[in-house]
Amino acid sequence: MNYKELNKKEFYKLRHEWKQLNKEYNELKEISDKINIKFVDYVYNFTKEQGLPNPFEKAVDLDKNNRGSEVDITSSSQARSFYRKIMIETHPDKKTNNSSDLYVEATKAKKENNLQKLLDVGKKLNLSLTEISRDQLDILESNIIDLNSKIKNIKLSYPWIWFHGSQKTKHEIVYNFLNKMECLEN
């Protein structure tokens, strides 16, 4: 097997892994969003009953751990060229039926630094990368690391742990949360 064949084999393996993780993440995210609403309601009612300040009045950057990968998809000349091809095919001035949605998807994928989503847009347009470089494999690995991190962050979040805990654990989690939000006097 030559280098290009190895890259292609690794590429498809990484792409499959990313798709599985992305499916898991999207399912967890949907459940997590519902749990977060229940958690906020519970904490709000708890603080109101206890005469404590509302912890949600302060602006909080809840997405600070989901910033995106450090490897830029535009660092690879093939990925840049691929993105340009998609932009040419989907630019709103071209005015094809589905192109504006694909244009938005591709732009979002580039902004999120997500090569997988960019490849999915290209697939819808019957475009593909001409060759697979080590840079693209690094980007895919970085996208997988990002997804794993997002999944871990959901599973370690206060709302997730609160939802899956016993009644005693739920109170402890709320107190820990309020301490972290500096709502309880020490």
Tab-separated table of C-alpha atoms in Angstrom, residues 80-92 94 99 102-108 110 118 121 125 127:
chain	number	residue	atom	x	y	z
A	80	ARG	CA	-9.093	26.013	0.785
A	81	SER	CA	-9.536	25.047	-2.855
A	82	PHE	CA	-12.417	22.726	-1.940
A	83	TYR	CA	-14.117	25.525	0.030
A	84	ARG	CA	-13.714	27.893	-2.948
A	85	LYS	CA	-15.313	25.320	-5.285
A	86	ILE	CA	-18.285	25.076	-2.931
A	87	MET	CA	-18.562	28.871	-2.749
A	88	ILE	CA	-18.547	29.116	-6.544
A	89	GLU	CA	-21.280	26.473	-6.813
A	90	THR	CA	-23.481	27.858	-4.039
A	91	HIS	CA	-23.037	31.622	-4.047
A	92	PRO	CA	-26.425	33.372	-3.642
A	94	LYS	CA	-26.002	31.942	-8.732
A	99	SER	CA	-27.603	26.649	-3.249
A	102	LEU	CA	-25.591	24.904	1.075
A	103	TYR	CA	-23.785	28.240	0.970
A	104	VAL	CA	-24.836	28.925	4.571
A	105	GLU	CA	-23.850	25.370	5.629
A	106	ALA	CA	-20.410	25.693	4.021
A	107	THR	CA	-19.809	29.124	5.522
A	108	LYS	CA	-20.836	27.830	8.952
A	110	LYS	CA	-15.623	27.030	7.710
A	118	LEU	CA	-17.622	21.036	4.698
A	121	VAL	CA	-21.756	20.004	1.751
A	125	LEU	CA	-22.798	19.031	-4.695
A	127	LEU	CA	-17.625	17.502	-5.138
